[in-house]
PDB file of C-alpha atoms in Angstrom:
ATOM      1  CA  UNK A 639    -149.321  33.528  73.351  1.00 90.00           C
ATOM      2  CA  UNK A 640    -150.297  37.275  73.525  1.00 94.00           C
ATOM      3  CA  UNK A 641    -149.691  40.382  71.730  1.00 95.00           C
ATOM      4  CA  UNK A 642    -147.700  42.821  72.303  1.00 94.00           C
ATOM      5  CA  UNK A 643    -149.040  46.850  71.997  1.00 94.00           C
ATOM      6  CA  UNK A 644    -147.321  47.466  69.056  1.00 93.00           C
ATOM      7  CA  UNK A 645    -146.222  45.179  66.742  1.00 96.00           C
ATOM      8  CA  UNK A 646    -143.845  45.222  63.907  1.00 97.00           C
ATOM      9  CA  UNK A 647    -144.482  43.803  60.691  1.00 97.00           C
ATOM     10  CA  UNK A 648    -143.003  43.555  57.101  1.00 96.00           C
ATOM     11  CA  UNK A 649    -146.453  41.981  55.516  1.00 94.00           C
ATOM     12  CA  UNK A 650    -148.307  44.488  53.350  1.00 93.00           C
ATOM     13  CA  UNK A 651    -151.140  43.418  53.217  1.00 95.00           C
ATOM     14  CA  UNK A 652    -153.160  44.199  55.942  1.00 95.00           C
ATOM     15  CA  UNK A 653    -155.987  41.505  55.496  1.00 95.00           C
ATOM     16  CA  UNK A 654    -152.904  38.659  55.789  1.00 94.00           C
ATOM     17  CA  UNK A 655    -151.433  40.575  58.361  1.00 95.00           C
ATOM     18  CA  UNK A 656    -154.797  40.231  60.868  1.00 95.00           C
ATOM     19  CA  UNK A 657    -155.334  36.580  59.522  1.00 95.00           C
ATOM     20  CA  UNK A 658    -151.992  35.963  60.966  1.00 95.00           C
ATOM     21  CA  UNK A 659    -152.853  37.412  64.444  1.00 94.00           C
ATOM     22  CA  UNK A 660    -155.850  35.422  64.115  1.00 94.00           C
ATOM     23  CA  UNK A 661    -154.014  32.515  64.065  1.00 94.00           C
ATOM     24  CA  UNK A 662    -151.801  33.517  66.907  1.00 94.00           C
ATOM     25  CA  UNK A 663    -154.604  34.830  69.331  1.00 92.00           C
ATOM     26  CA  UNK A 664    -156.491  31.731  68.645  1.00 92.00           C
ATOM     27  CA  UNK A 665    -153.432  29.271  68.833  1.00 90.00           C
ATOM     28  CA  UNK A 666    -154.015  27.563  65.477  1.00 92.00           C
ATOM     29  CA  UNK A 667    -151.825  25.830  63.149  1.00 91.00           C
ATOM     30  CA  UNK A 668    -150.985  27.746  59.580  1.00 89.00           C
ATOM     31  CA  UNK A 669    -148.607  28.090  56.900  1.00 90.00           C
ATOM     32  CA  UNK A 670    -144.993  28.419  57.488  1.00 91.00           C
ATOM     33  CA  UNK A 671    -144.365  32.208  59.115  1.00 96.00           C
ATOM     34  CA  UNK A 672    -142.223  33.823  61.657  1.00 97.00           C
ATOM     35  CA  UNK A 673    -143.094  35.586  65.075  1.00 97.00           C
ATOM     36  CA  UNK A 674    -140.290  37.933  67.018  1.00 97.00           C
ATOM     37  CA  UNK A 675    -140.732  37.369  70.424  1.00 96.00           C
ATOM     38  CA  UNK A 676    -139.282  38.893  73.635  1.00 93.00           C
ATOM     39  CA  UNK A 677    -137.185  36.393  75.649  1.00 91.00           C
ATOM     40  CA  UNK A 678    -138.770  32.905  75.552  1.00 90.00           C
ATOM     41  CA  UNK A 679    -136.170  31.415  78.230  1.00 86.00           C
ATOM     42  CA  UNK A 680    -133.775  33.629  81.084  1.00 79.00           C
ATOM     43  CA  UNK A 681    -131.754  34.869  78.698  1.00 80.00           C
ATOM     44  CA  UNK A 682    -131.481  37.263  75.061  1.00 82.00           C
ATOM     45  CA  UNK A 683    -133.401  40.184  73.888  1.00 86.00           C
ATOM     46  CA  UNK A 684    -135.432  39.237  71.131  1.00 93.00           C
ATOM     47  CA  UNK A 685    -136.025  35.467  69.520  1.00 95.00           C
ATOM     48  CA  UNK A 686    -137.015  34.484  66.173  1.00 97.00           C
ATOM     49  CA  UNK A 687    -139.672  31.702  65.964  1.00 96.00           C
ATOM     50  CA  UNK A 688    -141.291  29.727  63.237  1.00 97.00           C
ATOM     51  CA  UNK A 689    -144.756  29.755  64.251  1.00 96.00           C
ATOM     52  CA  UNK A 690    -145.995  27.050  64.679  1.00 95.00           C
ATOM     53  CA  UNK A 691    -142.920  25.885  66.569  1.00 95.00           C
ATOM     54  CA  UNK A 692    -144.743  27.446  69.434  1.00 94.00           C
ATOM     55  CA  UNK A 693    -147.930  25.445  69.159  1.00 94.00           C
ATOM     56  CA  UNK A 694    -145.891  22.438  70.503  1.00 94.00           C
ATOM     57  CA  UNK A 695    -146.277  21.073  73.877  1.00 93.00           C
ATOM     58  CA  UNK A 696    -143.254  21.701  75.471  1.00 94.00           C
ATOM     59  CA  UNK A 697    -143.908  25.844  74.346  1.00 92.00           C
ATOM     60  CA  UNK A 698    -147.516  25.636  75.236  1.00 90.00           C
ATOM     61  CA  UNK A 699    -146.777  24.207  79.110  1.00 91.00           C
ATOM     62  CA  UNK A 700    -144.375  26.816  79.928  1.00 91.00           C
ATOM     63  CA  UNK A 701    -144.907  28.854  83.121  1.00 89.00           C
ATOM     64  CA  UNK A 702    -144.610  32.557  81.250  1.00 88.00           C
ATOM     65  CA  UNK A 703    -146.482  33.543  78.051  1.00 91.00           C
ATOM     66  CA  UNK A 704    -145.091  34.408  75.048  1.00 93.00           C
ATOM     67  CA  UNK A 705    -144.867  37.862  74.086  1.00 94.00           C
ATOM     68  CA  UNK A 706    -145.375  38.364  70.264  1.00 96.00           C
ATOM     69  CA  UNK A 707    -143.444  41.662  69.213  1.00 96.00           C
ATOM     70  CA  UNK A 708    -143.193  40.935  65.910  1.00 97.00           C
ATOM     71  CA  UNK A 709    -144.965  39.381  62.474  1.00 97.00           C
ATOM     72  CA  UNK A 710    -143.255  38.231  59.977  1.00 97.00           C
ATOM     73  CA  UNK A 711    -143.305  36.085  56.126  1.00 96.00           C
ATOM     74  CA  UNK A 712    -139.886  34.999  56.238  1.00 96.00           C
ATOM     75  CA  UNK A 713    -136.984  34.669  58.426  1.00 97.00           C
ATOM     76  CA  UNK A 714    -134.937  37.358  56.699  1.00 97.00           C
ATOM     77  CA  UNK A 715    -137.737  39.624  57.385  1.00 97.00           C
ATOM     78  CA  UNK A 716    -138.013  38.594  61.169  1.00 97.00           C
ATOM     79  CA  UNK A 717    -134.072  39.340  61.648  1.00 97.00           C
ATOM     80  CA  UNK A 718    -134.842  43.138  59.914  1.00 97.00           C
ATOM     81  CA  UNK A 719    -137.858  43.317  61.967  1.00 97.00           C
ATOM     82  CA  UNK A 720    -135.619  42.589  65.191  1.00 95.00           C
ATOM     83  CA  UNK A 721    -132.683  45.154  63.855  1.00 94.00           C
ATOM     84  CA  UNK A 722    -136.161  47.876  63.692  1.00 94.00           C
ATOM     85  CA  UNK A 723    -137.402  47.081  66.948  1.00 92.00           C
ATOM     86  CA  UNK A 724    -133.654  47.619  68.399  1.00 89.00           C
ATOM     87  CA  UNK A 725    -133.152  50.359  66.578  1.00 88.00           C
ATOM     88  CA  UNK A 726    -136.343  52.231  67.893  1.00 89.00           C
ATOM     89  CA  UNK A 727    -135.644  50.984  71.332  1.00 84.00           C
ATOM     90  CA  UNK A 728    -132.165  52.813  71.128  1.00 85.00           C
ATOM     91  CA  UNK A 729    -133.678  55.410  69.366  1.00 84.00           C
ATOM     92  CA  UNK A 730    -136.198  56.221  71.996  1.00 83.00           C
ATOM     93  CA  UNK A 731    -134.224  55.203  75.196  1.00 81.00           C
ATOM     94  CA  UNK A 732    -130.648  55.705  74.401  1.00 80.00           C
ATOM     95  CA  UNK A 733    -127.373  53.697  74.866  1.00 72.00           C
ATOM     96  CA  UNK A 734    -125.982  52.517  78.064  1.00 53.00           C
ATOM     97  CA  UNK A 735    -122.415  52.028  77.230  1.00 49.00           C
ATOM     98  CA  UNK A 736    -120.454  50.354  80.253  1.00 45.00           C
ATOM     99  CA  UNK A 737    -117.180  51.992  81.192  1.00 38.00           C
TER     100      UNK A 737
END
């Protein structure tokens, strides 16, 4: 898994917030939290993930890395932090609205 540039959060704290990408630069097991990620498979824009989902085989042998975009304690949280990142996105680079 890497890290993406910028990455959205809900967590507060910012000790618990770098203990968490701790745990996701070094690939370790933790307590139950949520990661946005860009597209894991062909298709979607964003993906919610519970952690240590990720740290499973079938995630680990995949050809592509993940892309972490997003930190998160709960899955509510995750789904705001999603609506945030597509709102920026829109935000920054506008609407293509197909005719």
């Amino acid at each position: 898994m890497v890290l993406a540039d910028n990455i959205y959060t809900d967590i507060e704290k910012k000790k618990q917030f770098r203990k968490k990408l701790d745990l996701i630069t070094k690939g370790k097991h933790s307590v139950p939290f949520f990661v946005v990620t860009l597209p894991v498979f062909t298709y979607g824009i964003l993906e919610i993930y519970e952690y240590n989902e990720l740290l499973q085989n079938f995630y680990r042998k995949l050809d592509r890395e993940i892309v972490v975009v997003g930190v998160s304690n709960s899955r509510d949280g995750a789904r705001q932090l999603v609506a945030d990142i597509l709102e920026d996105h829109i935000d920054r680079e506008g609407v293509f609205v197909w005719p």
